[in-house]
Amino acid sequence: MKKLFFFILTISLLWSCKTKQTFTAVPDFEIRELDTLTVTAPKPDEFKSPEEYSLPNYNPSHTRINDLIHTKLEVGFNWEKEQVLGKATLTLKPYFYPTQYAVLDAKNFDFKKIQLAGGKELKYEYDGKQVIIDLGREYKKEEEYQLFIDYVASPAAEGGSAAISSDKGLFFINPRGEEGEKPQQIWTQGETENNSRWFPTVDKPNERCTQEIYLTVQDKFETLSNGILISSNKNDDGTRTDYWKMDLPHAPYLFMVAVGEFAVIREEWKGKPVEYFVEKKYEKYAKDIYPYTTEMLSFFSEKLGVEYPWQKYSQITVRDYVSGAMENTTGVIFGEFMLGTDRELIDNLTNEKIVAHEMFHHWFGDLVTCESWANLTMNEGFANYSEYLWLEHKYGKDEADYHLMSELRGYLASANNEIHPLIHFGHADKEDMFDAHSYNKGGLVLHMLRNYVGDEAFFASLNKYLTDNKYSDVEADELRLAFEDVVGEDLNWFFDQWYFEAGHPMVEVSYSYDEATKKIKVLVEQIQNPQRQPAIFQMPVAIDIYKKNGEVERQNVWLDQRVQAFEFDISEKPNLVNFDAEKILLTEKIENKTEQEYLFQYQNAPTFLDRFEALDNLKESENITVRQIFKEALNDEFYVLRALSLSVVDLTDEVIAKIAELAANDPHSQVRYTAFEKLGDTGSTKYAPIAKKAIENDPAYQVVGGALQALVTLDKAAAAEMAQKLENEDNSSILEAIGEIYVATGDSKHLPFFERSWSKMQGFGAIGFIENYAVLSASTASETILGSAQKLETIATNMGKSPWVRFAAMNGVNTLHAEMVQRIESAGNTDTSELQDIDSQIIQVIQKIKDTEENDRLKMMYGRYPTPSVKP
């Protein structure tokens, strides 16, 4: 994942109720007398057909027949066949009612043996997903029994979701060593109910048990699992068995294993192991990749009043991960986008936020777990809000509010397509719960709740919630009850509308001042569609009135009507009325403020959100006086507003001089990068020395890349010279900038640079880089075009490459094909057979790439490539 891309994308994006059915007619009735009782009923033809009646979709929590107490696993792997060779010993007891049966989730297993721990063979029925085991007699509550299961699991995907792209459960990476330099790894992704693809269990979030795992692997590999590594013993056959023990109960979807060749950096926090697993070439950057880990452990422990409850804290980054990251208890897994050097990770808050998110889950999700996926926000809403808490603590309110604004906009974009309650029992599929409601909206609602009850009560309530419900499963009402017990107030109104109703308010706010009565009037109308969400939300709102004498008067009001007017006495028209003064509400807002009021708001209102709102509403203004505010904002204390102002400020000589200063000296790399973009637009050679100095000395790779791109327009010869010096760099930003320079030359001598460098390109940058290669190649002889297409084929068909790189290579071949079609069409009546032959070979390349991608998709689904048909 490329940090710079997301920053630019964020900047561009930032500027850029239920009703009851009523009956309007009374049906005719048949009436007959039975003594003094009158019975009335609709005529038969008044009834709907049976097909028109149905209960709404409802997904309950799992009904617990047996309670899983402990799981012991002995696991080895067949890398060639991508199989798990396992032995499981499960300790269970009836949950309440007596039972003679145990039902376990076990997907795509081959059972060698199922028996009681004492050796008695048991009968069972198996449908490929669940095994129903006849225990031989009825067991009563509190009567424990043990099952021993010898099995082979062949993890295979059946689907996936936007959040977790494959439900395979356990993944072999480069298992047969066929994918070049790509490392061999095994790792798991259990959420939602996919750990039952590699061990038998009750794979539901309201189940929990202790565990121990014996992992047997080749001795060259490191292993990671939940809990503590108790022992590590070498075997005679060149393997090693690691014994991991988790003696605190947690949900089966949080079980994890990871296997591979990793560097492991170790330290301690309050006597507990803290581990950082990375690929060996990133060993010296491990603490940059997982920043502030021990500081976060202290901060969250102190903030919640509940010390980190688990035995250790380990983090690992793996290849080809199918999600962003996963909060497996004591063993968090991240995707490879986290990897980078210290220079690549400068000013990168993405890693910090993700580390905070997954760590906070160890309280909200791991210690206290949602009882069903309909309640997922009880995990994810808290984890999302932890990002705000950390940013607020580490960098201040502006940074935290910037994050809050991004979260709100993410939710609102999602809500334009679909809205549903936070607690969504009617979801079509449990995977649908991983959306901007459970995550973004969940965190935004907690922010409102914190503001409503106050910080002391908020964190005291979280402490009670965690303490009362530790090592158990919860639903939203248990959070409400914890808050009510602390603050002594009925909070059903809040939880009903924010957790159990859909949507959010949309308010239109207008201001008017009456000189005669000396009153300021604030008119608020809730304009949300009542067919999709409640017609009326009730909310406390703070309104700040900025008086001419410099005083700020706060009025606290309560919204509980569709249209509501508030009047306040004031001797003269105020400079500004600031509705939702602390910018807390989860709402869409329309206001009738003037340009002068927004100018005043930028210069006087206290928060980043106030200043951003003002600039956002002024950016289209053509008023010369108004546009001076963007010049002023180049000095804003918060880097985001400096960067945003760079994109819209009018380029006078004075402003350009300021931009040059920002490019050279701004403390934030993203501002320096954006400033170089603007300097490049000037085309003035006087700024070339600043760009060359940054290329040679700036610590942030993205700034070096930006300065190099700017130099192309400021001094082409210097840019080419600098590019040649930087050709051997590994950083994607720099290589991408060099690629831009070389494609502009149109000189095919630079093709080898692309071919040497594309293996270093990561994420979105690979798309433009390889496309530039294709564009440059398209200007060469037809034979060279064919050779380039075949080189791109080796990338596009290498499943060891990232999906972005494979996509870029396929796109590049299509570009070359389009060039050949253009040459054939332009040839007129001349002989085009040679051109057509070359294009035919390029089309064959395209088909090979498509076939490879399809086979890989089938392999992900079924655990093997399709067997070719054999013709007689």
PDB file of N, CA and C in Angstrom, residues 47-130:
ATOM      1  N   PHE A  47     -57.875 -11.554   3.382  1.00  0.00           N
ATOM      2  CA  PHE A  47     -56.564 -12.049   3.795  1.00  0.00           C
ATOM      3  C   PHE A  47     -55.579 -11.985   2.633  1.00  0.00           C
ATOM      4  N   LYS A  48     -54.312 -11.744   2.971  1.00  0.00           N
ATOM      5  CA  LYS A  48     -53.258 -11.861   1.969  1.00  0.00           C
ATOM      6  C   LYS A  48     -53.012 -13.334   1.683  1.00  0.00           C
ATOM      7  N   SER A  49     -52.377 -13.606   0.568  1.00  0.00           N
ATOM      8  CA  SER A  49     -51.983 -14.981   0.294  1.00  0.00           C
ATOM      9  C   SER A  49     -50.876 -15.372   1.268  1.00  0.00           C
ATOM     10  N   PRO A  50     -50.740 -16.654   1.573  1.00  0.00           N
ATOM     11  CA  PRO A  50     -49.690 -17.085   2.525  1.00  0.00           C
ATOM     12  C   PRO A  50     -48.294 -16.626   2.130  1.00  0.00           C
ATOM     13  N   GLU A  51     -48.030 -16.524   0.812  1.00  0.00           N
ATOM     14  CA  GLU A  51     -46.695 -16.144   0.364  1.00  0.00           C
ATOM     15  C   GLU A  51     -46.352 -14.707   0.717  1.00  0.00           C
ATOM     16  N   GLU A  52     -47.369 -13.865   1.009  1.00  0.00           N
ATOM     17  CA  GLU A  52     -47.117 -12.458   1.300  1.00  0.00           C
ATOM     18  C   GLU A  52     -46.762 -12.216   2.757  1.00  0.00           C
ATOM     19  N   TYR A  53     -46.876 -13.233   3.590  1.00  0.00           N
ATOM     20  CA  TYR A  53     -46.540 -13.099   5.002  1.00  0.00           C
ATOM     21  C   TYR A  53     -45.183 -13.746   5.263  1.00  0.00           C
ATOM     22  N   SER A  54     -44.313 -13.055   5.964  1.00  0.00           N
ATOM     23  CA  SER A  54     -43.039 -13.647   6.365  1.00  0.00           C
ATOM     24  C   SER A  54     -42.443 -12.838   7.504  1.00  0.00           C
ATOM     25  N   LEU A  55     -41.710 -13.524   8.344  1.00  0.00           N
ATOM     26  CA  LEU A  55     -40.977 -12.835   9.397  1.00  0.00           C
ATOM     27  C   LEU A  55     -39.766 -12.128   8.797  1.00  0.00           C
ATOM     28  N   PRO A  56     -39.348 -11.018   9.358  1.00  0.00           N
ATOM     29  CA  PRO A  56     -38.119 -10.387   8.869  1.00  0.00           C
ATOM     30  C   PRO A  56     -36.926 -11.297   9.125  1.00  0.00           C
ATOM     31  N   ASN A  57     -35.915 -11.147   8.309  1.00  0.00           N
ATOM     32  CA  ASN A  57     -34.700 -11.949   8.481  1.00  0.00           C
ATOM     33  C   ASN A  57     -34.079 -11.653   9.839  1.00  0.00           C
ATOM     34  N   TYR A  58     -33.683 -12.694  10.560  1.00  0.00           N
ATOM     35  CA  TYR A  58     -33.091 -12.512  11.891  1.00  0.00           C
ATOM     36  C   TYR A  58     -31.982 -13.531  12.082  1.00  0.00           C
ATOM     37  N   ASN A  59     -30.822 -13.037  12.448  1.00  0.00           N
ATOM     38  CA  ASN A  59     -29.671 -13.899  12.692  1.00  0.00           C
ATOM     39  C   ASN A  59     -29.369 -13.913  14.187  1.00  0.00           C
ATOM     40  N   PRO A  60     -29.786 -14.953  14.879  1.00  0.00           N
ATOM     41  CA  PRO A  60     -29.581 -14.999  16.326  1.00  0.00           C
ATOM     42  C   PRO A  60     -28.146 -15.382  16.670  1.00  0.00           C
ATOM     43  N   SER A  61     -27.805 -15.219  17.930  1.00  0.00           N
ATOM     44  CA  SER A  61     -26.535 -15.778  18.391  1.00  0.00           C
ATOM     45  C   SER A  61     -26.636 -17.301  18.394  1.00  0.00           C
ATOM     46  N   HIS A  62     -25.498 -17.954  18.329  1.00  0.00           N
ATOM     47  CA  HIS A  62     -25.443 -19.413  18.279  1.00  0.00           C
ATOM     48  C   HIS A  62     -26.025 -20.020  19.557  1.00  0.00           C
ATOM     49  N   THR A  63     -26.897 -21.017  19.397  1.00  0.00           N
ATOM     50  CA  THR A  63     -27.442 -21.740  20.548  1.00  0.00           C
ATOM     51  C   THR A  63     -26.415 -22.741  21.043  1.00  0.00           C
ATOM     52  N   ARG A  64     -26.066 -22.618  22.293  1.00  0.00           N
ATOM     53  CA  ARG A  64     -24.978 -23.427  22.837  1.00  0.00           C
ATOM     54  C   ARG A  64     -25.544 -24.707  23.468  1.00  0.00           C
ATOM     55  N   ILE A  65     -25.262 -25.826  22.840  1.00  0.00           N
ATOM     56  CA  ILE A  65     -25.668 -27.134  23.360  1.00  0.00           C
ATOM     57  C   ILE A  65     -24.554 -27.708  24.226  1.00  0.00           C
ATOM     58  N   ASN A  66     -23.329 -27.593  23.728  1.00  0.00           N
ATOM     59  CA  ASN A  66     -22.146 -28.015  24.484  1.00  0.00           C
ATOM     60  C   ASN A  66     -21.251 -26.807  24.727  1.00  0.00           C
ATOM     61  N   ASP A  67     -20.509 -26.845  25.795  1.00  0.00           N
ATOM     62  CA  ASP A  67     -19.557 -25.788  26.133  1.00  0.00           C
ATOM     63  C   ASP A  67     -18.149 -26.329  25.900  1.00  0.00           C
ATOM     64  N   LEU A  68     -17.418 -25.714  24.978  1.00  0.00           N
ATOM     65  CA  LEU A  68     -16.048 -26.125  24.686  1.00  0.00           C
ATOM     66  C   LEU A  68     -15.128 -25.538  25.757  1.00  0.00           C
ATOM     67  N   ILE A  69     -14.479 -26.401  26.520  1.00  0.00           N
ATOM     68  CA  ILE A  69     -13.665 -25.968  27.649  1.00  0.00           C
ATOM     69  C   ILE A  69     -12.202 -25.785  27.250  1.00  0.00           C
ATOM     70  N   HIS A  70     -11.661 -26.748  26.502  1.00  0.00           N
ATOM     71  CA  HIS A  70     -10.233 -26.719  26.184  1.00  0.00           C
ATOM     72  C   HIS A  70      -9.989 -27.403  24.849  1.00  0.00           C
ATOM     73  N   THR A  71      -9.022 -26.872  24.102  1.00  0.00           N
ATOM     74  CA  THR A  71      -8.622 -27.457  22.821  1.00  0.00           C
ATOM     75  C   THR A  71      -7.129 -27.736  22.850  1.00  0.00           C
ATOM     76  N   LYS A  72      -6.763 -28.991  22.605  1.00  0.00           N
ATOM     77  CA  LYS A  72      -5.359 -29.369  22.456  1.00  0.00           C
ATOM     78  C   LYS A  72      -5.165 -29.852  21.023  1.00  0.00           C
ATOM     79  N   LEU A  73      -4.196 -29.257  20.333  1.00  0.00           N
ATOM     80  CA  LEU A  73      -3.936 -29.611  18.942  1.00  0.00           C
ATOM     81  C   LEU A  73      -2.491 -30.066  18.776  1.00  0.00           C
ATOM     82  N   GLU A  74      -2.291 -31.107  17.970  1.00  0.00           N
ATOM     83  CA  GLU A  74      -0.976 -31.533  17.506  1.00  0.00           C
ATOM     84  C   GLU A  74      -1.025 -31.438  15.993  1.00  0.00           C
ATOM     85  N   VAL A  75      -0.255 -30.513  15.435  1.00  0.00           N
ATOM     86  CA  VAL A  75      -0.434 -30.144  14.033  1.00  0.00           C
ATOM     87  C   VAL A  75       0.891 -30.210  13.283  1.00  0.00           C
ATOM     88  N   GLY A  76       0.854 -30.853  12.128  1.00  0.00           N
ATOM     89  CA  GLY A  76       1.944 -30.813  11.160  1.00  0.00           C
ATOM     90  C   GLY A  76       1.358 -30.467   9.798  1.00  0.00           C
ATOM     91  N   PHE A  77       2.219 -30.357   8.775  1.00  0.00           N
ATOM     92  CA  PHE A  77       1.745 -29.865   7.486  1.00  0.00           C
ATOM     93  C   PHE A  77       2.329 -30.672   6.341  1.00  0.00           C
ATOM     94  N   ASN A  78       1.503 -30.930   5.342  1.00  0.00           N
ATOM     95  CA  ASN A  78       1.959 -31.484   4.071  1.00  0.00           C
ATOM     96  C   ASN A  78       1.981 -30.308   3.082  1.00  0.00           C
ATOM     97  N   TRP A  79       3.170 -29.738   2.882  1.00  0.00           N
ATOM     98  CA  TRP A  79       3.280 -28.553   2.032  1.00  0.00           C
ATOM     99  C   TRP A  79       2.919 -28.869   0.590  1.00  0.00           C
ATOM    100  N   GLU A  80       3.315 -30.034   0.098  1.00  0.00           N
ATOM    101  CA  GLU A  80       3.074 -30.390  -1.293  1.00  0.00           C
ATOM    102  C   GLU A  80       1.575 -30.415  -1.598  1.00  0.00           C
ATOM    103  N   LYS A  81       0.803 -31.034  -0.693  1.00  0.00           N
ATOM    104  CA  LYS A  81      -0.632 -31.159  -0.919  1.00  0.00           C
ATOM    105  C   LYS A  81      -1.431 -30.040  -0.236  1.00  0.00           C
ATOM    106  N   GLU A  82      -0.755 -29.160   0.496  1.00  0.00           N
ATOM    107  CA  GLU A  82      -1.395 -28.064   1.230  1.00  0.00           C
ATOM    108  C   GLU A  82      -2.451 -28.607   2.193  1.00  0.00           C
ATOM    109  N   GLN A  83      -2.014 -29.512   3.037  1.00  0.00           N
ATOM    110  CA  GLN A  83      -2.902 -30.154   3.999  1.00  0.00           C
ATOM    111  C   GLN A  83      -2.393 -29.965   5.424  1.00  0.00           C
ATOM    112  N   VAL A  84      -3.315 -30.014   6.363  1.00  0.00           N
ATOM    113  CA  VAL A  84      -3.004 -29.981   7.783  1.00  0.00           C
ATOM    114  C   VAL A  84      -3.180 -31.391   8.329  1.00  0.00           C
ATOM    115  N   LEU A  85      -2.144 -31.900   8.963  1.00  0.00           N
ATOM    116  CA  LEU A  85      -2.185 -33.232   9.559  1.00  0.00           C
ATOM    117  C   LEU A  85      -2.354 -33.032  11.056  1.00  0.00           C
ATOM    118  N   GLY A  86      -3.544 -33.324  11.557  1.00  0.00           N
ATOM    119  CA  GLY A  86      -3.842 -32.917  12.919  1.00  0.00           C
ATOM    120  C   GLY A  86      -4.401 -33.991  13.814  1.00  0.00           C
ATOM    121  N   LYS A  87      -4.158 -33.789  15.090  1.00  0.00           N
ATOM    122  CA  LYS A  87      -4.803 -34.562  16.143  1.00  0.00           C
ATOM    123  C   LYS A  87      -5.354 -33.554  17.135  1.00  0.00           C
ATOM    124  N   ALA A  88      -6.642 -33.665  17.437  1.00  0.00           N
ATOM    125  CA  ALA A  88      -7.303 -32.728  18.339  1.00  0.00           C
ATOM    126  C   ALA A  88      -7.877 -33.482  19.525  1.00  0.00           C
ATOM    127  N   THR A  89      -7.628 -32.949  20.712  1.00  0.00           N
ATOM    128  CA  THR A  89      -8.277 -33.454  21.921  1.00  0.00           C
ATOM    129  C   THR A  89      -9.107 -32.309  22.493  1.00  0.00           C
ATOM    130  N   LEU A  90     -10.422 -32.490  22.467  1.00  0.00           N
ATOM    131  CA  LEU A  90     -11.353 -31.433  22.874  1.00  0.00           C
ATOM    132  C   LEU A  90     -12.040 -31.821  24.170  1.00  0.00           C
ATOM    133  N   THR A  91     -12.040 -30.898  25.111  1.00  0.00           N
ATOM    134  CA  THR A  91     -12.754 -31.094  26.374  1.00  0.00           C
ATOM    135  C   THR A  91     -14.036 -30.279  26.334  1.00  0.00           C
ATOM    136  N   LEU A  92     -15.177 -30.953  26.546  1.00  0.00           N
ATOM    137  CA  LEU A  92     -16.474 -30.299  26.478  1.00  0.00           C
ATOM    138  C   LEU A  92     -17.352 -30.740  27.645  1.00  0.00           C
ATOM    139  N   LYS A  93     -18.470 -30.051  27.800  1.00  0.00           N
ATOM    140  CA  LYS A  93     -19.524 -30.476  28.717  1.00  0.00           C
ATOM    141  C   LYS A  93     -20.830 -29.883  28.205  1.00  0.00           C
ATOM    142  N   PRO A  94     -21.975 -30.483  28.550  1.00  0.00           N
ATOM    143  CA  PRO A  94     -23.248 -29.884  28.161  1.00  0.00           C
ATOM    144  C   PRO A  94     -23.363 -28.469  28.723  1.00  0.00           C
ATOM    145  N   TYR A  95     -23.911 -27.572  27.922  1.00  0.00           N
ATOM    146  CA  TYR A  95     -24.019 -26.185  28.372  1.00  0.00           C
ATOM    147  C   TYR A  95     -25.043 -26.055  29.499  1.00  0.00           C
ATOM    148  N   PHE A  96     -26.216 -26.663  29.332  1.00  0.00           N
ATOM    149  CA  PHE A  96     -27.231 -26.677  30.398  1.00  0.00           C
ATOM    150  C   PHE A  96     -28.028 -27.971  30.349  1.00  0.00           C
ATOM    151  N   TYR A  97     -28.622 -28.245  29.187  1.00  0.00           N
ATOM    152  CA  TYR A  97     -29.467 -29.423  29.065  1.00  0.00           C
ATOM    153  C   TYR A  97     -28.625 -30.670  28.790  1.00  0.00           C
ATOM    154  N   PRO A  98     -29.064 -31.825  29.262  1.00  0.00           N
ATOM    155  CA  PRO A  98     -28.349 -33.068  28.953  1.00  0.00           C
ATOM    156  C   PRO A  98     -28.317 -33.323  27.451  1.00  0.00           C
ATOM    157  N   THR A  99     -27.263 -33.949  26.985  1.00  0.00           N
ATOM    158  CA  THR A  99     -27.160 -34.246  25.554  1.00  0.00           C
ATOM    159  C   THR A  99     -26.327 -35.499  25.331  1.00  0.00           C
ATOM    160  N   GLN A 100     -26.622 -36.167  24.227  1.00  0.00           N
ATOM    161  CA  GLN A 100     -25.876 -37.359  23.827  1.00  0.00           C
ATOM    162  C   GLN A 100     -25.022 -37.080  22.586  1.00  0.00           C
ATOM    163  N   TYR A 101     -25.060 -35.831  22.112  1.00  0.00           N
ATOM    164  CA  TYR A 101     -24.406 -35.529  20.848  1.00  0.00           C
ATOM    165  C   TYR A 101     -23.488 -34.304  20.974  1.00  0.00           C
ATOM    166  N   ALA A 102     -22.419 -34.336  20.242  1.00  0.00           N
ATOM    167  CA  ALA A 102     -21.549 -33.176  20.077  1.00  0.00           C
ATOM    168  C   ALA A 102     -21.545 -32.799  18.597  1.00  0.00           C
ATOM    169  N   VAL A 103     -21.753 -31.520  18.326  1.00  0.00           N
ATOM    170  CA  VAL A 103     -21.747 -31.022  16.953  1.00  0.00           C
ATOM    171  C   VAL A 103     -20.551 -30.083  16.804  1.00  0.00           C
ATOM    172  N   LEU A 104     -19.648 -30.436  15.891  1.00  0.00           N
ATOM    173  CA  LEU A 104     -18.437 -29.644  15.688  1.00  0.00           C
ATOM    174  C   LEU A 104     -18.374 -29.137  14.257  1.00  0.00           C
ATOM    175  N   ASP A 105     -17.854 -27.921  14.107  1.00  0.00           N
ATOM    176  CA  ASP A 105     -17.576 -27.391  12.781  1.00  0.00           C
ATOM    177  C   ASP A 105     -16.237 -27.951  12.312  1.00  0.00           C
ATOM    178  N   ALA A 106     -16.236 -28.522  11.105  1.00  0.00           N
ATOM    179  CA  ALA A 106     -15.014 -29.106  10.541  1.00  0.00           C
ATOM    180  C   ALA A 106     -15.216 -29.182   9.040  1.00  0.00           C
ATOM    181  N   LYS A 107     -14.647 -28.231   8.310  1.00  0.00           N
ATOM    182  CA  LYS A 107     -14.933 -28.087   6.890  1.00  0.00           C
ATOM    183  C   LYS A 107     -13.856 -28.761   6.042  1.00  0.00           C
ATOM    184  N   ASN A 108     -14.287 -29.692   5.218  1.00  0.00           N
ATOM    185  CA  ASN A 108     -13.406 -30.375   4.265  1.00  0.00           C
ATOM    186  C   ASN A 108     -12.335 -31.204   4.979  1.00  0.00           C
ATOM    187  N   PHE A 109     -12.778 -32.034   5.920  1.00  0.00           N
ATOM    188  CA  PHE A 109     -11.882 -32.897   6.689  1.00  0.00           C
ATOM    189  C   PHE A 109     -11.968 -34.339   6.192  1.00  0.00           C
ATOM    190  N   ASP A 110     -10.885 -35.040   6.390  1.00  0.00           N
ATOM    191  CA  ASP A 110     -10.867 -36.494   6.257  1.00  0.00           C
ATOM    192  C   ASP A 110     -10.568 -37.045   7.650  1.00  0.00           C
ATOM    193  N   PHE A 111     -11.553 -37.682   8.276  1.00  0.00           N
ATOM    194  CA  PHE A 111     -11.398 -38.177   9.639  1.00  0.00           C
ATOM    195  C   PHE A 111     -10.765 -39.573   9.632  1.00  0.00           C
ATOM    196  N   LYS A 112      -9.662 -39.699  10.355  1.00  0.00           N
ATOM    197  CA  LYS A 112      -9.025 -40.999  10.524  1.00  0.00           C
ATOM    198  C   LYS A 112      -9.590 -41.720  11.749  1.00  0.00           C
ATOM    199  N   LYS A 113      -9.951 -40.956  12.757  1.00  0.00           N
ATOM    200  CA  LYS A 113     -10.418 -41.574  13.989  1.00  0.00           C
ATOM    201  C   LYS A 113     -11.181 -40.529  14.803  1.00  0.00           C
ATOM    202  N   ILE A 114     -12.327 -40.919  15.351  1.00  0.00           N
ATOM    203  CA  ILE A 114     -13.051 -40.098  16.323  1.00  0.00           C
ATOM    204  C   ILE A 114     -13.420 -41.014  17.482  1.00  0.00           C
ATOM    205  N   GLN A 115     -12.957 -40.661  18.675  1.00  0.00           N
ATOM    206  CA  GLN A 115     -13.203 -41.526  19.826  1.00  0.00           C
ATOM    207  C   GLN A 115     -13.194 -40.707  21.105  1.00  0.00           C
ATOM    208  N   LEU A 116     -13.749 -41.301  22.149  1.00  0.00           N
ATOM    209  CA  LEU A 116     -13.580 -40.719  23.467  1.00  0.00           C
ATOM    210  C   LEU A 116     -12.116 -40.828  23.863  1.00  0.00           C
ATOM    211  N   ALA A 117     -11.678 -39.935  24.740  1.00  0.00           N
ATOM    212  CA  ALA A 117     -10.262 -39.894  25.087  1.00  0.00           C
ATOM    213  C   ALA A 117      -9.773 -41.234  25.645  1.00  0.00           C
ATOM    214  N   GLY A 118     -10.671 -42.022  26.244  1.00  0.00           N
ATOM    215  CA  GLY A 118     -10.283 -43.319  26.773  1.00  0.00           C
ATOM    216  C   GLY A 118     -10.078 -44.377  25.712  1.00  0.00           C
ATOM    217  N   GLY A 119     -10.456 -44.097  24.464  1.00  0.00           N
ATOM    218  CA  GLY A 119     -10.204 -45.032  23.382  1.00  0.00           C
ATOM    219  C   GLY A 119     -11.454 -45.586  22.729  1.00  0.00           C
ATOM    220  N   LYS A 120     -12.642 -45.316  23.253  1.00  0.00           N
ATOM    221  CA  LYS A 120     -13.866 -45.851  22.675  1.00  0.00           C
ATOM    222  C   LYS A 120     -14.184 -45.165  21.359  1.00  0.00           C
ATOM    223  N   GLU A 121     -14.313 -45.966  20.286  1.00  0.00           N
ATOM    224  CA  GLU A 121     -14.673 -45.421  18.988  1.00  0.00           C
ATOM    225  C   GLU A 121     -16.118 -44.916  19.012  1.00  0.00           C
ATOM    226  N   LEU A 122     -16.361 -43.789  18.349  1.00  0.00           N
ATOM    227  CA  LEU A 122     -17.683 -43.190  18.350  1.00  0.00           C
ATOM    228  C   LEU A 122     -18.247 -43.135  16.936  1.00  0.00           C
ATOM    229  N   LYS A 123     -19.554 -43.280  16.862  1.00  0.00           N
ATOM    230  CA  LYS A 123     -20.249 -43.139  15.586  1.00  0.00           C
ATOM    231  C   LYS A 123     -20.439 -41.644  15.297  1.00  0.00           C
ATOM    232  N   TYR A 124     -20.457 -41.321  13.999  1.00  0.00           N
ATOM    233  CA  TYR A 124     -20.647 -39.906  13.648  1.00  0.00           C
ATOM    234  C   TYR A 124     -21.232 -39.806  12.247  1.00  0.00           C
ATOM    235  N   GLU A 125     -21.826 -38.651  11.988  1.00  0.00           N
ATOM    236  CA  GLU A 125     -22.318 -38.310  10.653  1.00  0.00           C
ATOM    237  C   GLU A 125     -21.618 -37.019  10.221  1.00  0.00           C
ATOM    238  N   TYR A 126     -21.246 -36.952   8.960  1.00  0.00           N
ATOM    239  CA  TYR A 126     -20.455 -35.814   8.488  1.00  0.00           C
ATOM    240  C   TYR A 126     -20.948 -35.371   7.119  1.00  0.00           C
ATOM    241  N   ASP A 127     -21.206 -34.079   6.962  1.00  0.00           N
ATOM    242  CA  ASP A 127     -21.700 -33.540   5.693  1.00  0.00           C
ATOM    243  C   ASP A 127     -20.674 -32.663   4.978  1.00  0.00           C
ATOM    244  N   GLY A 128     -19.439 -32.693   5.432  1.00  0.00           N
ATOM    245  CA  GLY A 128     -18.399 -31.872   4.825  1.00  0.00           C
ATOM    246  C   GLY A 128     -18.201 -30.533   5.510  1.00  0.00           C
ATOM    247  N   LYS A 129     -19.155 -30.167   6.368  1.00  0.00           N
ATOM    248  CA  LYS A 129     -19.054 -28.900   7.094  1.00  0.00           C
ATOM    249  C   LYS A 129     -19.144 -29.099   8.606  1.00  0.00           C
ATOM    250  N   GLN A 130     -20.030 -29.968   9.024  1.00  0.00           N
ATOM    251  CA  GLN A 130     -20.196 -30.256  10.449  1.00  0.00           C
ATOM    252  C   GLN A 130     -20.186 -31.767  10.665  1.00  0.00           C
TER     253      GLN A 130
END
